[in-house]
mmCIF file of C-alpha atoms in Angstrom:
data_model
loop_
_atom_site.group_PDB
_atom_site.id
_atom_site.type_symbol
_atom_site.label_atom_id
_atom_site.label_comp_id
_atom_site.label_asym_id
_atom_site.label_seq_id
_atom_site.Cartn_x
_atom_site.Cartn_y
_atom_site.Cartn_z
ATOM 1 C CA UNK X 1 35.156 -13.413 -0.246
ATOM 2 C CA UNK X 2 37.085 -13.594 -3.509
ATOM 3 C CA UNK X 3 39.593 -10.870 -4.236
ATOM 4 C CA UNK X 4 38.663 -8.517 -7.037
ATOM 5 C CA UNK X 5 40.658 -9.300 -10.180
ATOM 6 C CA UNK X 6 43.188 -6.618 -11.150
ATOM 7 C CA UNK X 7 42.348 -4.461 -8.127
ATOM 8 C CA UNK X 8 45.981 -3.661 -7.242
ATOM 9 C CA UNK X 9 47.281 -0.360 -8.749
ATOM 10 C CA UNK X 10 49.171 -1.088 -11.984
ATOM 11 C CA UNK X 11 51.250 1.344 -14.040
ATOM 12 C CA UNK X 12 53.212 1.314 -17.285
ATOM 13 C CA UNK X 13 56.458 2.808 -18.514
ATOM 14 C CA UNK X 14 57.175 3.035 -22.255
ATOM 15 C CA UNK X 15 60.841 3.870 -22.695
ATOM 16 C CA UNK X 16 64.378 2.582 -23.159
ATOM 17 C CA UNK X 17 66.505 0.488 -20.847
ATOM 18 C CA UNK X 18 69.619 1.664 -19.003
ATOM 19 C CA UNK X 19 72.074 -1.178 -18.449
ATOM 20 C CA UNK X 20 73.661 0.946 -15.713
ATOM 21 C CA UNK X 21 70.381 0.854 -13.785
ATOM 22 C CA UNK X 22 70.139 4.575 -13.058
ATOM 23 C CA UNK X 23 67.682 5.880 -15.621
ATOM 24 C CA UNK X 24 65.075 4.788 -18.143
ATOM 25 C CA UNK X 25 62.915 1.748 -17.475
ATOM 26 C CA UNK X 26 65.193 0.589 -14.671
ATOM 27 C CA UNK X 27 64.692 3.826 -12.723
ATOM 28 C CA UNK X 28 60.965 3.773 -13.480
ATOM 29 C CA UNK X 29 60.483 0.258 -12.125
ATOM 30 C CA UNK X 30 62.502 1.037 -8.987
ATOM 31 C CA UNK X 31 60.361 4.133 -8.439
ATOM 32 C CA UNK X 32 57.122 2.225 -8.988
ATOM 33 C CA UNK X 33 58.242 -0.373 -6.448
ATOM 34 C CA UNK X 34 59.015 2.283 -3.838
ATOM 35 C CA UNK X 35 55.657 3.983 -4.461
ATOM 36 C CA UNK X 36 53.892 0.632 -3.901
ATOM 37 C CA UNK X 37 52.363 0.219 -7.360
ATOM 38 C CA UNK X 38 52.883 -2.710 -9.731
ATOM 39 C CA UNK X 39 55.104 -1.691 -12.641
ATOM 40 C CA UNK X 40 54.940 -2.988 -16.205
ATOM 41 C CA UNK X 41 57.055 -1.936 -19.183
ATOM 42 C CA UNK X 42 57.111 -1.629 -22.952
ATOM 43 C CA UNK X 43 60.734 -1.565 -24.106
ATOM 44 C CA UNK X 44 61.312 0.744 -27.076
ATOM 45 C CA UNK X 45 65.118 0.735 -27.066
ATOM 46 C CA UNK X 46 68.011 -1.044 -25.393
ATOM 47 C CA UNK X 47 71.126 0.899 -24.407
ATOM 48 C CA UNK X 48 74.661 0.008 -23.375
ATOM 49 C CA UNK X 49 75.046 2.649 -20.712
ATOM 50 C CA UNK X 50 76.746 3.428 -17.411
ATOM 51 C CA UNK X 51 77.352 6.476 -15.229
ATOM 52 C CA UNK X 52 79.969 7.697 -17.729
ATOM 53 C CA UNK X 53 77.615 7.838 -20.725
ATOM 54 C CA UNK X 54 75.823 5.886 -23.444
ATOM 55 C CA UNK X 55 78.129 3.652 -25.455
ATOM 56 C CA UNK X 56 75.576 2.039 -27.772
ATOM 57 C CA UNK X 57 71.824 1.831 -28.387
ATOM 58 C CA UNK X 58 69.428 -0.324 -30.368
ATOM 59 C CA UNK X 59 65.817 0.439 -31.261
ATOM 60 C CA UNK X 60 63.440 -2.524 -31.182
ATOM 61 C CA UNK X 61 61.317 -3.383 -34.247
ATOM 62 C CA UNK X 62 58.050 -1.433 -34.422
ATOM 63 C CA UNK X 63 55.989 -4.631 -34.366
ATOM 64 C CA UNK X 64 57.565 -5.519 -31.022
ATOM 65 C CA UNK X 65 56.129 -2.316 -29.541
ATOM 66 C CA UNK X 66 52.700 -3.334 -30.833
ATOM 67 C CA UNK X 67 53.092 -6.842 -29.410
ATOM 68 C CA UNK X 68 54.112 -5.612 -25.964
ATOM 69 C CA UNK X 69 51.209 -3.144 -25.769
ATOM 70 C CA UNK X 70 48.700 -5.766 -26.929
ATOM 71 C CA UNK X 71 50.029 -8.225 -24.365
ATOM 72 C CA UNK X 72 49.593 -5.759 -21.511
ATOM 73 C CA UNK X 73 46.149 -4.633 -22.658
ATOM 74 C CA UNK X 74 44.943 -8.240 -22.772
ATOM 75 C CA UNK X 75 45.704 -8.951 -19.125
ATOM 76 C CA UNK X 76 46.410 -5.916 -16.962
ATOM 77 C CA UNK X 77 44.394 -2.920 -15.772
ATOM 78 C CA UNK X 78 46.847 -0.078 -16.271
ATOM 79 C CA UNK X 79 45.799 2.954 -14.238
ATOM 80 C CA UNK X 80 48.489 5.402 -15.403
ATOM 81 C CA UNK X 81 51.324 5.493 -17.939
ATOM 82 C CA UNK X 82 54.528 7.400 -18.566
ATOM 83 C CA UNK X 83 56.721 7.642 -21.631
ATOM 84 C CA UNK X 84 60.453 8.290 -21.677
ATOM 85 C CA UNK X 85 63.140 7.959 -24.333
ATOM 86 C CA UNK X 86 61.424 6.899 -27.585
ATOM 87 C CA UNK X 87 64.290 6.974 -30.089
ATOM 88 C CA UNK X 88 63.106 8.369 -33.406
ATOM 89 C CA UNK X 89 60.050 9.671 -35.250
ATOM 90 C CA UNK X 90 58.855 6.213 -36.329
ATOM 91 C CA UNK X 91 58.937 4.895 -32.768
ATOM 92 C CA UNK X 92 57.243 8.005 -31.347
ATOM 93 C CA UNK X 93 54.510 7.534 -33.962
ATOM 94 C CA UNK X 94 54.101 3.839 -33.111
ATOM 95 C CA UNK X 95 53.852 4.569 -29.398
ATOM 96 C CA UNK X 96 51.235 7.266 -30.094
ATOM 97 C CA UNK X 97 49.185 4.799 -32.171
ATOM 98 C CA UNK X 98 49.164 2.302 -29.318
ATOM 99 C CA UNK X 99 48.260 4.940 -26.740
ATOM 100 C CA UNK X 100 45.258 5.805 -28.889
ATOM 101 C CA UNK X 101 44.311 2.157 -29.319
ATOM 102 C CA UNK X 102 44.440 1.112 -25.646
ATOM 103 C CA UNK X 103 43.237 2.755 -22.436
ATOM 104 C CA UNK X 104 46.334 2.847 -20.257
ATOM 105 C CA UNK X 105 45.060 5.658 -18.025
ATOM 106 C CA UNK X 106 46.374 9.228 -17.874
ATOM 107 C CA UNK X 107 49.635 9.637 -19.788
ATOM 108 C CA UNK X 108 52.661 11.522 -18.446
ATOM 109 C CA UNK X 109 55.131 12.381 -21.212
ATOM 110 C CA UNK X 110 58.737 12.875 -20.136
ATOM 111 C CA UNK X 111 60.073 14.257 -23.435
ATOM 112 C CA UNK X 112 63.591 12.852 -23.198
ATOM 113 C CA UNK X 113 65.403 14.753 -25.951
ATOM 114 C CA UNK X 114 68.286 16.690 -24.413
ATOM 115 C CA UNK X 115 70.982 14.973 -22.345
ATOM 116 C CA UNK X 116 72.472 16.525 -19.200
ATOM 117 C CA UNK X 117 75.535 17.521 -21.220
ATOM 118 C CA UNK X 118 73.353 19.368 -23.738
ATOM 119 C CA UNK X 119 73.464 16.766 -26.529
ATOM 120 C CA UNK X 120 70.233 16.387 -28.498
ATOM 121 C CA UNK X 121 68.901 12.821 -28.275
ATOM 122 C CA UNK X 122 66.044 13.187 -30.791
ATOM 123 C CA UNK X 123 66.197 14.316 -34.420
ATOM 124 C CA UNK X 124 64.127 17.288 -35.545
ATOM 125 C CA UNK X 125 61.486 15.088 -37.182
ATOM 126 C CA UNK X 126 61.180 13.057 -33.984
ATOM 127 C CA UNK X 127 60.707 16.247 -31.940
ATOM 128 C CA UNK X 128 58.028 17.330 -34.403
ATOM 129 C CA UNK X 129 56.267 13.978 -33.951
ATOM 130 C CA UNK X 130 56.336 14.433 -30.173
ATOM 131 C CA UNK X 131 54.729 17.857 -30.639
ATOM 132 C CA UNK X 132 52.007 16.809 -33.075
ATOM 133 C CA UNK X 133 51.202 13.220 -32.063
ATOM 134 C CA UNK X 134 52.254 12.609 -28.464
ATOM 135 C CA UNK X 135 51.556 15.853 -26.619
ATOM 136 C CA UNK X 136 47.856 15.974 -27.623
ATOM 137 C CA UNK X 137 47.444 12.538 -25.980
ATOM 138 C CA UNK X 138 49.204 13.541 -22.769
ATOM 139 C CA UNK X 139 47.645 14.429 -19.460
ATOM 140 C CA UNK X 140 50.977 15.925 -18.365
ATOM 141 C CA UNK X 141 54.306 16.814 -19.973
ATOM 142 C CA UNK X 142 57.415 17.165 -17.777
ATOM 143 C CA UNK X 143 60.241 18.803 -19.770
ATOM 144 C CA UNK X 144 63.395 20.183 -18.268
ATOM 145 C CA UNK X 145 64.298 23.700 -19.378
ATOM 146 C CA UNK X 146 66.351 22.714 -22.475
ATOM 147 C CA UNK X 147 63.601 20.329 -23.614
ATOM 148 C CA UNK X 148 60.887 22.938 -23.126
ATOM 149 C CA UNK X 149 62.906 25.356 -25.242
ATOM 150 C CA UNK X 150 63.380 22.768 -28.003
ATOM 151 C CA UNK X 151 59.655 21.958 -28.042
ATOM 152 C CA UNK X 152 58.517 25.584 -28.111
ATOM 153 C CA UNK X 153 61.369 27.282 -29.972
ATOM 154 C CA UNK X 154 61.529 29.864 -27.175
ATOM 155 C CA UNK X 155 64.716 31.138 -25.536
ATOM 156 C CA UNK X 156 64.421 31.481 -21.778
ATOM 157 C CA UNK X 157 66.808 33.426 -19.574
ATOM 158 C CA UNK X 158 64.757 33.694 -16.379
ATOM 159 C CA UNK X 159 62.351 31.674 -14.270
ATOM 160 C CA UNK X 160 59.881 34.517 -14.825
ATOM 161 C CA UNK X 161 59.442 33.135 -18.356
ATOM 162 C CA UNK X 162 58.399 29.644 -17.194
ATOM 163 C CA UNK X 163 54.666 30.536 -17.294
ATOM 164 C CA UNK X 164 55.006 31.672 -20.924
ATOM 165 C CA UNK X 165 56.843 28.439 -21.750
ATOM 166 C CA UNK X 166 54.123 26.399 -20.085
ATOM 167 C CA UNK X 167 51.320 28.205 -21.906
ATOM 168 C CA UNK X 168 53.120 27.644 -25.207
ATOM 169 C CA UNK X 169 53.298 23.902 -24.473
ATOM 170 C CA UNK X 170 49.649 23.856 -23.445
ATOM 171 C CA UNK X 171 48.793 25.414 -26.801
ATOM 172 C CA UNK X 172 50.200 22.246 -28.408
ATOM 173 C CA UNK X 173 47.358 20.223 -26.912
ATOM 174 C CA UNK X 174 48.770 18.857 -23.661
ATOM 175 C CA UNK X 175 46.429 19.400 -20.708
ATOM 176 C CA UNK X 176 48.945 20.037 -17.924
ATOM 177 C CA UNK X 177 52.586 21.135 -17.891
ATOM 178 C CA UNK X 178 55.403 20.787 -15.367
ATOM 179 C CA UNK X 179 58.603 22.648 -16.266
ATOM 180 C CA UNK X 180 61.547 21.377 -14.236
ATOM 181 C CA UNK X 181 64.052 23.932 -13.005
ATOM 182 C CA UNK X 182 67.005 21.680 -12.261
ATOM 183 C CA UNK X 183 69.094 23.191 -15.062
ATOM 184 C CA UNK X 184 69.039 26.649 -13.481
ATOM 185 C CA UNK X 185 71.911 27.850 -11.285
ATOM 186 C CA UNK X 186 69.689 28.978 -8.405
ATOM 187 C CA UNK X 187 70.156 27.517 -4.931
ATOM 188 C CA UNK X 188 66.454 26.645 -4.912
ATOM 189 C CA UNK X 189 65.328 24.150 -7.558
ATOM 190 C CA UNK X 190 61.925 25.495 -8.602
ATOM 191 C CA UNK X 191 59.517 23.668 -10.915
ATOM 192 C CA UNK X 192 56.484 25.399 -12.419
ATOM 193 C CA UNK X 193 53.154 23.630 -12.913
ATOM 194 C CA UNK X 194 50.365 24.918 -15.177
ATOM 195 C CA UNK X 195 47.119 22.991 -14.925
ATOM 196 C CA UNK X 196 44.296 22.427 -17.367
ATOM 197 C CA UNK X 197 41.956 24.778 -15.496
ATOM 198 C CA UNK X 198 44.424 27.674 -15.808
ATOM 199 C CA UNK X 199 45.677 27.507 -12.223
ATOM 200 C CA UNK X 200 49.385 27.225 -11.519
ATOM 201 C CA UNK X 201 51.841 26.678 -8.688
ATOM 202 C CA UNK X 202 55.546 26.303 -7.948
ATOM 203 C CA UNK X 203 57.248 23.432 -6.125
ATOM 204 C CA UNK X 204 60.716 24.121 -4.771
ATOM 205 C CA UNK X 205 63.467 22.336 -2.912
ATOM 206 C CA UNK X 206 66.999 23.243 -1.776
ATOM 207 C CA UNK X 207 69.646 22.349 -4.340
ATOM 208 C CA UNK X 208 71.908 19.461 -3.366
ATOM 209 C CA UNK X 209 75.341 19.955 -4.918
ATOM 210 C CA UNK X 210 76.131 16.493 -6.263
ATOM 211 C CA UNK X 211 76.810 14.840 -9.599
ATOM 212 C CA UNK X 212 74.649 11.882 -8.535
ATOM 213 C CA UNK X 213 71.526 12.989 -10.362
ATOM 214 C CA UNK X 214 71.320 10.453 -13.205
ATOM 215 C CA UNK X 215 67.686 9.515 -13.821
ATOM 216 C CA UNK X 216 66.119 12.476 -12.008
ATOM 217 C CA UNK X 217 63.593 13.252 -14.750
ATOM 218 C CA UNK X 218 62.618 9.609 -15.197
ATOM 219 C CA UNK X 219 62.140 9.178 -11.476
ATOM 220 C CA UNK X 220 60.011 12.312 -11.100
ATOM 221 C CA UNK X 221 57.680 11.341 -13.967
ATOM 222 C CA UNK X 222 57.471 7.756 -12.687
ATOM 223 C CA UNK X 223 56.613 8.936 -9.169
ATOM 224 C CA UNK X 224 53.871 11.208 -10.520
ATOM 225 C CA UNK X 225 52.505 8.297 -12.563
ATOM 226 C CA UNK X 226 52.476 6.084 -9.476
ATOM 227 C CA UNK X 227 50.704 8.676 -7.360
ATOM 228 C CA UNK X 228 48.023 9.159 -10.015
ATOM 229 C CA UNK X 229 47.452 5.390 -10.062
ATOM 230 C CA UNK X 230 47.062 5.467 -6.287
ATOM 231 C CA UNK X 231 44.207 7.931 -6.687
ATOM 232 C CA UNK X 232 45.826 11.280 -5.943
ATOM 233 C CA UNK X 233 44.874 14.348 -7.956
ATOM 234 C CA UNK X 234 47.571 15.812 -10.190
ATOM 235 C CA UNK X 235 48.537 18.649 -7.851
ATOM 236 C CA UNK X 236 49.136 16.271 -4.948
ATOM 237 C CA UNK X 237 50.853 13.751 -7.231
ATOM 238 C CA UNK X 238 53.360 16.393 -8.382
ATOM 239 C CA UNK X 239 54.060 17.589 -4.837
ATOM 240 C CA UNK X 240 54.504 14.060 -3.454
ATOM 241 C CA UNK X 241 56.767 13.106 -6.379
ATOM 242 C CA UNK X 242 58.881 16.226 -5.896
ATOM 243 C CA UNK X 243 59.399 15.377 -2.207
ATOM 244 C CA UNK X 244 60.439 11.837 -3.087
ATOM 245 C CA UNK X 245 62.924 12.896 -5.780
ATOM 246 C CA UNK X 246 64.431 15.527 -3.481
ATOM 247 C CA UNK X 247 65.134 12.798 -0.909
ATOM 248 C CA UNK X 248 66.628 10.452 -3.535
ATOM 249 C CA UNK X 249 69.160 13.174 -4.384
ATOM 250 C CA UNK X 250 69.872 14.254 -0.801
ATOM 251 C CA UNK X 251 70.464 10.705 0.475
ATOM 252 C CA UNK X 252 73.164 9.779 -2.031
ATOM 253 C CA UNK X 253 74.615 6.347 -2.693
ATOM 254 C CA UNK X 254 78.084 5.782 -4.129
ATOM 255 C CA UNK X 255 77.681 3.926 -7.433
ATOM 256 C CA UNK X 256 79.847 4.298 -10.537
ATOM 257 C CA UNK X 257 82.591 6.726 -11.527
ATOM 258 C CA UNK X 258 80.517 9.408 -13.298
ATOM 259 C CA UNK X 259 77.053 10.919 -12.942
ATOM 260 C CA UNK X 260 75.784 8.449 -10.396
ATOM 261 C CA UNK X 261 72.204 7.271 -9.863
ATOM 262 C CA UNK X 262 69.661 8.417 -7.311
ATOM 263 C CA UNK X 263 68.961 6.553 -4.108
ATOM 264 C CA UNK X 264 65.567 5.044 -4.843
ATOM 265 C CA UNK X 265 65.412 3.610 -1.311
ATOM 266 C CA UNK X 266 65.247 7.140 0.124
ATOM 267 C CA UNK X 267 62.527 7.744 2.690
#
């Protein structure tokens, strides 16, 4: 009996590279591999980066984004997609155009715009393009607290405000919202999920005190994407991804001199 063509779960990441291997497309592909899905990638930007920071970056030509997307669409059956760092307004726009043109499954948007140190990685016009063009295409958006505040313009001082933040993001057209609580100072890291049907839930884990958390957001969004491709509903995908990321932080590996990467081999 012949094997069905393209039957194996395939996923896509649209983001930038991390030469240090801890975040971006590199973290996504490692996560996909550990979740037992086949990972593909559209490279939007290339960075010179390590655990100490980003030393240089280069955005690829817009036509190269088109070419990569067309190439994937012509051959693969992408079941779920995630986006990460997209650079500037023009590149966000180009990615949105391609996501409208091709069916790459449910889209998880990790709105990478605020670095761990607080630096803004996207200009105001790029943030506006994320709001108006990317979020309405998304099945899920996964901002950390600073990113959620940038997107909504709200100032949040308590976890009690997470539901209001999530509703504000949902009003922008995204179906489901996951606000990550890693930037809080609480001993429990609590993330808040608001679903399309109006239901909501929290997922929490004990905080591991370590500076080896580089790529946490990428890994969480990639794990959710993988679980969706494997056929899980969104609630289960979020909970399974949260468990995986918690283990990657708890079971640290010693790499680099700065904010080290997660342990993607974690069980």
